[in-house]
Short mmCIF file of C-alpha atoms and ligand atoms in Angstrom, two decimals:
data_model
loop_
_atom_site.label_atom_id
_atom_site.label_comp_id
_atom_site.label_asym_id
_atom_site.label_seq_id
_atom_site.Cartn_x
_atom_site.Cartn_y
_atom_site.Cartn_z
CA UNK A 20 17.11 -44.33 -17.45
CA UNK A 21 18.79 -41.34 -16.73
CA UNK A 22 15.84 -39.26 -17.58
CA UNK A 23 13.80 -41.70 -15.23
CA UNK A 24 16.48 -40.67 -12.22
CA UNK A 25 15.99 -36.88 -13.36
CA UNK A 26 12.62 -37.03 -13.00
CA UNK A 27 12.74 -39.60 -10.21
CA UNK A 28 14.55 -36.60 -8.24
CA UNK A 29 12.56 -33.91 -9.35
CA UNK A 30 9.27 -35.09 -8.07
CA UNK A 31 11.18 -36.13 -4.45
CA UNK A 32 11.90 -32.24 -4.39
CA UNK A 33 8.87 -31.49 -5.67
CA UNK A 34 7.02 -33.60 -3.23
CA UNK A 35 9.79 -32.54 -0.05
CA UNK A 36 8.93 -28.81 -1.13
CA UNK A 37 5.34 -29.45 -1.41
CA UNK A 38 5.01 -30.68 1.90
CA UNK A 39 7.01 -27.57 3.54
CA UNK A 40 3.99 -25.53 2.49
CA UNK A 41 1.58 -27.61 4.00
CA UNK A 42 2.95 -27.73 7.07
CA UNK A 43 3.20 -23.51 6.40
CA UNK A 44 -0.37 -23.84 6.76
CA UNK A 45 -1.07 -26.13 9.02
CA UNK A 46 1.09 -23.44 11.45
CA UNK A 47 -0.20 -20.05 9.77
CA UNK A 48 -4.01 -20.98 10.06
CA UNK A 49 -3.31 -22.29 13.82
CA UNK A 50 -1.75 -19.32 15.37
CA UNK A 51 -2.65 -16.52 13.18
CA UNK A 52 0.69 -15.06 14.13
CA UNK A 53 0.36 -11.94 10.80
CA UNK A 54 -3.34 -10.37 12.83
CA UNK A 55 -1.86 -10.87 15.85
CA UNK A 56 0.83 -8.48 14.70
CA UNK A 57 -1.74 -6.26 13.28
CA UNK A 58 -4.28 -5.59 16.46
CA UNK A 59 -0.60 -5.03 18.02
CA UNK A 60 0.31 -2.06 15.68
CA UNK A 61 -2.73 -0.94 15.30
CA UNK A 62 -4.02 -0.39 18.48
CA UNK A 63 -0.55 0.03 19.82
CA UNK A 64 0.58 2.36 17.73
CA UNK A 65 -1.81 3.42 15.40
CA UNK A 66 -1.61 5.74 12.26
CA UNK A 67 2.01 6.15 11.19
CA UNK A 68 2.58 9.21 8.85
CA UNK A 69 6.17 9.33 7.41
CA UNK A 70 8.23 12.15 9.77
CA UNK A 71 5.60 11.75 12.90
CA UNK A 72 6.49 9.96 16.95
CA UNK A 73 4.31 7.33 16.15
CA UNK A 74 6.24 6.23 12.71
CA UNK A 75 9.61 6.58 14.76
CA UNK A 76 7.84 4.12 17.17
CA UNK A 77 6.76 1.89 14.11
CA UNK A 78 10.32 1.40 13.61
CA UNK A 79 11.23 0.61 16.82
CA UNK A 80 8.19 -1.85 17.26
CA UNK A 81 9.29 -3.89 13.61
CA UNK A 82 12.91 -4.09 14.59
CA UNK A 83 11.88 -5.79 18.12
CA UNK A 84 9.02 -7.66 16.29
CA UNK A 85 11.78 -9.01 13.71
CA UNK A 86 13.93 -10.64 16.20
CA UNK A 87 11.67 -12.71 18.03
CA UNK A 88 10.17 -13.34 14.55
CA UNK A 89 13.20 -15.45 14.61
CA UNK A 90 15.09 -13.08 11.43
CA UNK A 91 19.16 -11.62 12.67
CA UNK A 92 20.70 -8.73 11.37
CA UNK A 93 17.59 -6.65 12.44
CA UNK A 94 19.02 -3.02 10.96
CA UNK A 95 17.86 0.02 9.73
CA UNK A 96 18.02 1.48 6.28
CA UNK A 97 18.42 5.47 6.94
CA UNK A 98 16.10 7.83 4.66
CA UNK A 99 15.33 11.66 5.08
CA UNK A 100 11.47 11.40 4.94
CA UNK A 101 8.83 14.45 4.22
CA UNK A 102 6.63 15.21 7.29
CA UNK A 103 3.93 16.45 7.18
CA UNK A 104 1.17 17.03 9.77
CA UNK A 105 -2.64 17.66 9.00
CA UNK A 106 -3.19 20.09 12.20
CA UNK A 107 -6.27 20.92 13.80
CA UNK A 108 -10.51 22.48 13.50
CA UNK A 109 -10.26 21.44 9.55
CA UNK A 110 -13.95 22.61 8.28
CA UNK A 111 -16.28 22.93 5.49
CA UNK A 112 -18.91 24.56 5.41
CA UNK A 113 -21.96 25.16 2.41
CA UNK A 114 -23.44 28.38 2.15
CA UNK A 115 -23.35 28.71 5.65
CA UNK A 116 -25.62 26.40 6.70
CA UNK A 117 -24.39 23.25 6.21
CA UNK A 118 -21.40 20.91 7.13
CA UNK A 119 -19.23 19.25 4.11
CA UNK A 120 -17.25 16.07 5.23
CA UNK A 121 -14.18 16.75 4.13
CA UNK A 122 -10.52 16.28 4.83
CA UNK A 123 -7.15 17.62 3.69
CA UNK A 124 -4.50 16.32 1.48
CA UNK A 125 -1.90 14.72 2.09
CA UNK A 126 0.84 17.82 1.07
CA UNK A 127 -1.58 20.07 1.05
CA UNK A 128 -1.13 23.85 2.67
CA UNK A 129 -3.38 25.55 4.40
CA UNK A 130 -6.23 27.97 3.75
CA UNK A 131 -5.90 31.45 6.06
CA UNK A 132 -6.31 31.33 9.63
CA UNK A 133 -9.87 32.85 8.64
CA UNK A 134 -10.45 29.81 6.38
CA UNK A 135 -11.30 30.94 2.19
CA UNK A 136 -14.98 31.26 1.07
CA UNK A 137 -15.70 31.93 -2.40
CA UNK A 138 -18.27 29.69 -4.70
CA UNK A 139 -17.66 26.73 -6.43
CA UNK A 140 -17.69 25.41 -9.57
CA UNK A 141 -17.65 21.96 -10.49
CA UNK A 142 -15.16 19.62 -13.44
CA UNK A 143 -14.89 15.96 -14.07
CA UNK A 144 -11.05 16.57 -15.23
CA UNK A 145 -7.97 18.31 -15.30
CA UNK A 146 -7.51 19.66 -18.98
CA UNK A 147 -12.06 20.62 -17.72
CA UNK A 148 -10.22 22.88 -14.68
CA UNK A 149 -7.53 24.10 -16.92
CA UNK A 150 -10.21 25.62 -19.42
CA UNK A 151 -12.31 27.59 -17.29
CA UNK A 152 -10.12 30.75 -17.92
CA UNK A 153 -11.84 33.49 -16.12
CA UNK A 154 -14.56 31.19 -15.12
CA UNK A 155 -12.54 29.83 -12.70
CA UNK A 156 -10.90 33.10 -10.88
CA UNK A 157 -11.68 33.50 -7.23
CA UNK A 158 -13.22 30.15 -7.41
CA UNK A 159 -13.32 27.50 -5.34
CA UNK A 160 -13.30 24.30 -8.10
CA UNK A 161 -14.58 21.17 -6.96
CA UNK A 162 -13.26 17.52 -9.16
CA UNK A 163 -16.46 15.65 -9.43
CA UNK A 164 -15.29 12.40 -11.85
CA UNK A 165 -16.36 8.89 -10.11
CA UNK A 166 -14.79 5.60 -9.89
CA UNK A 167 -16.30 4.29 -13.26
CA UNK A 168 -18.25 1.38 -11.62
CA UNK A 169 -18.75 -0.74 -14.53
CA UNK A 170 -15.15 -1.66 -14.24
CA UNK A 171 -14.58 -5.36 -12.31
CA UNK A 172 -11.19 -4.05 -10.64
CA UNK A 173 -11.06 -1.43 -8.83
CA UNK A 174 -7.45 -1.27 -9.25
CA UNK A 175 -7.97 0.05 -12.51
CA UNK A 176 -11.26 2.31 -11.18
CA UNK A 177 -8.61 3.85 -9.17
CA UNK A 178 -6.70 4.72 -11.33
CA UNK A 179 -8.54 6.01 -13.74
CA UNK A 180 -9.41 8.84 -11.14
CA UNK A 181 -6.80 9.59 -8.48
CA UNK A 182 -5.29 11.69 -11.69
CA UNK A 183 -7.95 14.47 -9.67
CA UNK A 184 -6.33 13.82 -6.64
CA UNK A 185 -2.81 14.42 -7.25
CA UNK A 186 -3.07 16.95 -10.18
CA UNK A 187 -6.41 18.85 -9.28
CA UNK A 188 -4.80 21.74 -7.39
CA UNK A 189 -2.30 22.30 -10.29
CA UNK A 190 -4.89 22.57 -13.15
CA UNK A 191 -7.47 24.67 -10.97
CA UNK A 192 -4.62 27.11 -10.02
CA UNK A 193 -3.72 27.78 -13.68
CA UNK A 194 -7.11 29.20 -13.84
CA UNK A 195 -7.07 31.83 -11.17
CA UNK A 196 -8.91 28.76 -8.55
CA UNK A 197 -8.27 29.61 -5.08
CA UNK A 198 -8.86 26.09 -3.28
CA UNK A 199 -10.19 22.37 -4.95
CA UNK A 200 -12.41 20.19 -3.88
CA UNK A 201 -11.92 16.08 -4.44
CA UNK A 202 -14.58 14.02 -5.15
CA UNK A 203 -12.98 11.06 -2.54
CA UNK A 204 -11.26 7.53 -4.60
CA UNK A 205 -13.96 5.37 -3.37
CA UNK A 206 -16.91 3.41 -4.67
CA UNK A 207 -18.54 3.70 -1.69
CA UNK A 208 -22.05 5.37 -0.48
CA UNK A 209 -20.95 6.49 2.63
CA UNK A 210 -19.60 10.23 4.27
CA UNK A 211 -15.98 9.14 5.45
CA UNK A 212 -13.13 11.68 3.42
CA UNK A 213 -10.43 9.69 2.12
CA UNK A 214 -7.19 11.43 2.17
CA UNK A 215 -4.23 10.78 -0.21
CA UNK A 216 -1.16 12.23 -1.63
CA UNK A 217 -1.14 15.38 -4.19
CA UNK A 218 1.37 17.31 -6.05
CA UNK A 219 1.98 20.72 -6.96
CA UNK A 220 3.76 21.62 -10.28
CA UNK A 221 4.43 25.11 -11.19
CA UNK A 222 2.40 28.21 -10.33
CA UNK A 223 0.56 29.09 -7.19
CA UNK A 224 -0.15 26.20 -4.50
CA UNK A 225 -3.89 26.22 -3.45
CA UNK A 226 -5.51 24.37 -0.95
CA UNK A 227 -7.12 20.26 -1.75
CA UNK A 228 -9.32 18.52 0.34
CA UNK A 229 -11.28 15.48 -0.26
CA UNK A 230 -14.88 15.40 0.02
CA UNK A 231 -17.05 12.54 0.99
CA UNK A 232 -18.88 10.83 -0.91
CA UNK A 233 -22.43 12.40 0.79
CA UNK A 234 -20.84 15.65 0.92
CA UNK A 235 -19.90 15.72 -2.92
CA UNK A 236 -23.18 14.83 -3.82
CA UNK A 237 -24.94 17.22 -1.73
CA UNK A 238 -22.50 19.69 -3.09
CA UNK A 239 -23.14 18.85 -6.40
CA UNK A 240 -26.92 18.59 -6.33
CA UNK A 241 -26.66 22.91 -4.73
CA UNK A 242 -24.40 23.70 -8.05
CA UNK A 243 -27.13 22.42 -10.46
CA UNK A 244 -29.52 24.61 -8.16
CA UNK A 245 -27.54 27.68 -9.03
CA UNK A 246 -25.76 28.66 -5.98
CA UNK A 247 -22.53 27.15 -4.00
CA UNK A 248 -20.00 29.02 -1.47
CA UNK A 249 -18.18 26.99 0.69
CA UNK A 250 -16.42 28.19 2.94
CA UNK A 251 -13.50 26.39 3.91
CA UNK A 252 -10.06 25.82 6.61
CA UNK A 253 -7.26 23.97 6.72
CA UNK A 254 -4.79 23.93 8.60
CA UNK A 255 -2.12 21.17 8.09
CA UNK A 256 1.34 22.19 7.55
CA UNK A 257 4.67 20.98 6.15
CA UNK A 258 7.32 20.68 8.39
CA UNK A 259 11.27 19.29 7.61
CA UNK A 260 12.38 16.51 6.71
CA UNK A 261 12.28 14.10 9.57
CA UNK A 262 15.31 11.20 9.83
CA UNK A 263 13.69 7.34 9.19
CA UNK A 264 14.53 4.10 8.11
CA UNK A 265 13.67 0.88 6.97
CA UNK A 266 13.70 -1.94 8.52
CA UNK A 267 15.01 -4.93 7.67
CA UNK A 268 15.29 -8.45 9.08
CA UNK A 269 16.65 -12.08 7.47
CA UNK A 270 16.63 -15.88 7.59
CA UNK A 271 20.80 -16.56 6.06
CA UNK A 272 20.36 -18.59 2.88
CA UNK A 273 22.10 -21.51 3.47
CA UNK A 274 23.89 -22.45 0.18
CA UNK A 275 23.27 -19.49 -1.64
CA UNK A 276 23.12 -16.46 0.94
CA UNK A 277 24.16 -13.83 -1.81
CA UNK A 278 21.27 -14.32 -3.78
CA UNK A 279 18.98 -12.59 -1.80
CA UNK A 280 14.76 -12.79 -1.51
CA UNK A 281 13.38 -9.28 -0.02
CA UNK A 282 8.84 -9.82 0.32
CA UNK A 283 7.66 -6.82 2.50
CA UNK A 284 4.70 -3.11 2.53
CA UNK A 285 4.45 -0.07 3.87
CA UNK A 286 5.55 1.28 7.43
CA UNK A 287 3.89 4.18 7.12
CA UNK A 288 0.44 4.74 6.91
CA UNK A 289 -2.01 7.95 5.94
CA UNK A 290 -3.43 9.68 9.52
CA UNK A 291 -7.28 9.34 9.24
CA UNK A 292 -7.40 5.73 9.74
CA UNK A 293 -4.92 3.26 11.29
CA UNK A 294 -3.40 2.09 8.50
CA UNK A 295 -4.56 -1.78 8.61
CA UNK A 296 -5.41 -2.68 4.98
CA UNK A 297 -3.42 0.24 4.07
CA UNK A 298 -0.20 -1.35 5.03
CA UNK A 299 0.07 -2.74 7.84
CA UNK A 300 -1.70 -5.65 6.53
CA UNK A 301 2.06 -5.32 4.08
CA UNK A 302 4.29 -5.65 6.76
CA UNK A 303 2.82 -8.37 8.82
CA UNK A 304 2.22 -10.92 6.26
CA UNK A 305 6.06 -11.09 5.63
CA UNK A 306 6.82 -10.64 9.14
CA UNK A 307 4.45 -13.74 10.33
CA UNK A 308 6.20 -15.42 6.91
CA UNK A 309 9.54 -15.24 8.08
CA UNK A 310 8.00 -15.77 11.37
CA UNK A 311 6.64 -19.00 10.19
CA UNK A 312 9.63 -20.30 8.05
CA UNK A 313 11.87 -19.51 11.08
CA UNK A 314 9.79 -21.31 13.34
CA UNK A 315 9.02 -24.87 11.36
CA UNK A 316 12.93 -24.92 11.91
CA UNK A 317 13.66 -24.71 7.77
CA UNK A 318 16.70 -23.50 6.33
CA UNK A 319 16.71 -22.18 2.95
CA UNK A 320 19.59 -21.89 0.39
CA UNK A 321 19.04 -18.67 -0.81
CA UNK A 322 18.73 -15.20 1.87
CA UNK A 323 14.84 -14.83 2.45
CA UNK A 324 14.49 -10.56 3.63
CA UNK A 325 12.07 -8.65 5.52
CA UNK A 326 11.37 -4.60 4.51
CA UNK A 327 9.12 -2.89 5.88
CA UNK A 328 9.61 0.20 3.22
CA UNK A 329 9.27 3.79 4.95
CA UNK A 330 7.02 6.68 2.65
CA UNK A 331 5.43 4.63 0.65
CA UNK A 332 2.38 7.28 0.62
CA UNK A 333 3.97 10.63 -0.05
CA UNK A 334 7.45 10.12 -1.02
CA UNK A 335 8.81 6.76 -1.82
CA UNK A 336 12.28 7.37 -0.07
CA UNK A 337 12.30 4.59 1.44
CA UNK A 338 11.90 2.68 -1.87
CA UNK A 339 14.63 4.88 -3.07
CA UNK A 340 16.55 4.68 -0.24
CA UNK A 341 16.56 0.83 -0.22
CA UNK A 342 17.03 0.13 -3.66
CA UNK A 343 20.62 2.82 -3.35
CA UNK A 344 21.26 0.57 -0.88
CA UNK A 345 20.50 -2.77 -2.96
CA UNK A 346 22.46 -1.29 -5.43
CA UNK A 347 25.89 -0.70 -3.37
CA UNK A 348 25.85 -4.53 -1.78
CA UNK A 349 27.87 -6.84 -2.73
CA UNK A 350 24.74 -8.83 -2.89
CA UNK A 351 22.65 -9.28 -5.52
CA UNK A 352 18.11 -8.84 -5.11
CA UNK A 353 16.98 -12.70 -6.79
CA UNK A 354 13.22 -11.74 -6.04
CA UNK A 355 11.22 -8.59 -4.70
CA UNK A 356 7.70 -9.32 -2.66
CA UNK A 357 5.61 -6.77 -2.30
CA UNK A 358 1.90 -6.82 -0.58
CA UNK A 359 0.34 -3.60 -1.13
CA UNK A 360 -3.13 -3.91 -1.75
CA UNK A 361 -5.00 -5.20 1.32
CA UNK A 362 -5.25 -7.92 3.73
CA UNK A 363 -8.07 -9.41 1.99
CA UNK A 364 -7.98 -13.40 0.67
CA UNK A 365 -5.34 -13.61 -1.66
CA UNK A 366 -6.69 -13.96 -6.00
CA UNK A 367 -3.63 -14.03 -7.89
CA UNK A 368 0.39 -13.33 -7.82
CA UNK A 369 1.89 -10.67 -10.13
CA UNK A 370 4.92 -11.32 -11.57
CA UNK A 371 7.83 -9.90 -14.02
CA UNK A 372 5.58 -10.43 -17.64
CA UNK A 373 9.63 -12.91 -19.21
CA UNK A 374 8.60 -14.67 -16.04
CA UNK A 375 5.10 -15.63 -15.75
CA UNK A 376 5.58 -19.00 -18.14
CA UNK A 377 8.08 -20.09 -15.82
CA UNK A 378 6.32 -19.93 -12.73
CA UNK A 379 3.20 -21.74 -13.74
CA UNK A 380 4.46 -25.47 -12.20
CA UNK A 381 3.99 -23.81 -8.63
CA UNK A 382 0.27 -23.03 -8.89
CA UNK A 383 -0.95 -26.24 -7.50
CA UNK A 384 0.90 -25.85 -4.09
CA UNK A 385 -0.61 -22.60 -3.93
CA UNK A 386 -4.15 -23.10 -4.77
CA UNK A 387 -4.79 -23.88 -0.70
CA UNK A 388 -4.36 -20.13 -0.20
CA UNK A 389 -6.40 -19.10 -2.44
CA UNK A 390 -4.41 -18.11 -5.71
CA UNK A 391 -5.96 -19.08 -8.50
CA UNK A 392 -3.37 -18.09 -11.08
CA UNK A 393 0.03 -15.71 -12.44
CA UNK A 394 -0.87 -12.54 -13.80
CA UNK A 395 2.11 -10.28 -16.09
CA UNK A 396 2.86 -7.31 -13.29
CA UNK A 397 4.47 -7.61 -10.19
CA UNK A 398 5.90 -4.57 -9.94
CA UNK A 399 4.24 -1.81 -7.48
CA UNK A 400 5.58 0.79 -5.28
CA UNK A 401 8.39 -0.29 -2.90
CA UNK A 402 9.92 -3.33 -4.75
CA UNK A 403 9.44 -2.09 -8.31
CA UNK A 404 13.16 -0.01 -8.18
CA UNK A 405 14.26 -3.20 -7.44
CA UNK A 406 13.23 -4.79 -11.05
CA UNK A 407 15.85 -3.19 -12.60
CA UNK A 408 18.91 -4.66 -10.53
CA UNK A 409 17.97 -8.13 -11.53
CA UNK A 410 15.36 -9.00 -9.15
CA UNK A 411 12.09 -10.66 -10.24
CA UNK A 412 9.28 -9.13 -8.84
CA UNK A 413 6.08 -10.35 -7.19
CA UNK A 414 3.05 -8.87 -6.14
CA UNK A 415 0.31 -10.45 -3.90
CA UNK A 416 -3.10 -9.70 -5.00
CA UNK A 417 -5.93 -10.32 -3.10
CA UNK A 418 -9.40 -9.96 -3.71
CA UNK A 419 -10.55 -6.11 -4.41
CA UNK A 420 -14.07 -4.79 -4.13
CA UNK A 421 -13.74 -3.29 -0.81
CA UNK A 422 -9.71 -2.21 -0.61
CA UNK A 423 -11.14 1.27 -1.72
CA UNK A 424 -14.05 1.46 0.91
CA UNK A 425 -11.77 2.03 3.70
CA UNK A 426 -7.56 3.35 1.95
CA UNK A 427 -6.93 6.13 3.26
CA UNK A 428 -10.13 6.92 5.65
CA UNK A 429 -11.10 6.73 8.67
CA UNK A 430 -11.97 3.22 8.45
CA UNK A 431 -8.99 1.32 7.70
CA UNK A 432 -8.88 -0.55 10.95
CA UNK A 433 -8.19 -3.41 12.27
CA UNK A 434 -11.86 -4.66 12.94
CA UNK A 435 -12.22 -4.20 8.92
CA UNK A 436 -9.55 -7.26 8.12
CA UNK A 437 -10.70 -10.88 9.16
CA UNK A 438 -7.46 -12.82 10.77
CA UNK A 439 -7.93 -16.03 8.42
CA UNK A 440 -7.59 -13.89 5.21
CA UNK A 441 -4.94 -11.85 6.48
CA UNK A 442 -2.85 -15.00 7.12
CA UNK A 443 -3.61 -16.61 4.02
CA UNK A 444 -1.52 -13.84 2.43
CA UNK A 445 1.05 -14.24 5.16
CA UNK A 446 0.92 -18.21 3.75
CA UNK A 447 1.01 -17.07 0.02
CA UNK A 448 3.91 -14.53 0.24
CA UNK A 449 5.82 -17.82 2.28
CA UNK A 450 5.59 -20.59 0.38
CA UNK A 451 6.59 -17.94 -2.45
CA UNK A 452 9.86 -17.34 -0.69
CA UNK A 453 10.49 -21.11 -0.26
CA UNK A 454 9.73 -21.64 -3.50
CA UNK A 455 12.04 -19.02 -4.84
CA UNK A 456 14.78 -20.47 -1.79
CA UNK A 457 14.77 -23.89 -3.30
CA UNK A 458 13.75 -24.17 -6.60
CA UNK A 459 14.64 -20.57 -8.18
CA UNK A 460 17.05 -22.07 -10.53
CA UNK A 461 13.79 -23.55 -12.53
CA UNK A 462 13.16 -19.59 -12.79
CA UNK A 463 16.51 -18.44 -14.48
ZN1 ZN B 506 -0.33 1.27 0.37
#
């Protein structure tokens, strides 16, 4: 009898949670609030490089928007951020007769005003660049190892190539190179260059730029013919750090207000596009998830909080500042969910490996949003630092074949975002947040 009553109460609870998720779906798919917010963010503010006036505007915009979404305790968690600017007039010319499509990598130093002209030597790896020795001296080193196209997961292909972007300049400088060009981190066949963070290690700092794929192929062909000289001009600059902030807002828990479920994305972006998929999508999905819960009049047991993290792209200062804040807070971070893989159709959620079995019963309630499975993981750049504080980590994994066509390039714009697919991500986050709030004890 007792087991019958327990079963009855669990099934009743499951039904009502299921009904709530259906209500979230009906409202979400009717109103498409994430898209409306993303459209406003990308059209009125645009790109949001850390430390820029646009990033500062975006902080104010999220603050106001969270209030409109029904969040309480909207506030800012301050952090100092790096401030790098591209400058005007970046340029690359091959053999003094044709333009190459390039962009400075984020964090790069400038060339002298008159540019750097040198012969180009092609390599496929950091090791090869370091071992060039005298053959690299005074040259421009060109990193041309493409994404592995045989990998079905594009994030894995990215992971296999982006050491060239991040560490290429330092490796080439060891052989006395004067600059580096790096094949863009993409599988697209167009000529849009893709920027992204690079870092200097020990040694001389040399300028670094990305090449569009068609330009990379053209340069490689010229090298094979025996002569390739490039004149590179970059006018980027690193300015003093600027004050900035993460923005937070919440719905206070009715029974366990000190157990916090965080969800969010990063508000900063690179400068070439509008930061639509990366990561205006994640920020507006989290705001929309909170809006849906608020406007449906739902009263979560645990506190549900949105965080718009700052400076994911080139420093992670916002993630660190929020983790410091969480460390010193009296509340406990029960779970932390991040969306930073684009606003495409959801497919899966990464979740902390030790909770993988326990979340499986939730899967049927998430299928409407395209979620086919949970996979071990869940740690991303901004929620990751909350893992050691005990938060269960979740990361939205949408369909990924198009993400790197746009990522960090001029093509990361709102016209590449489908409103319903974006909303599916927002609703799946609202559903997970609600499940964590109401049934989180099942994960303990
Ligand atoms: Zn991102």
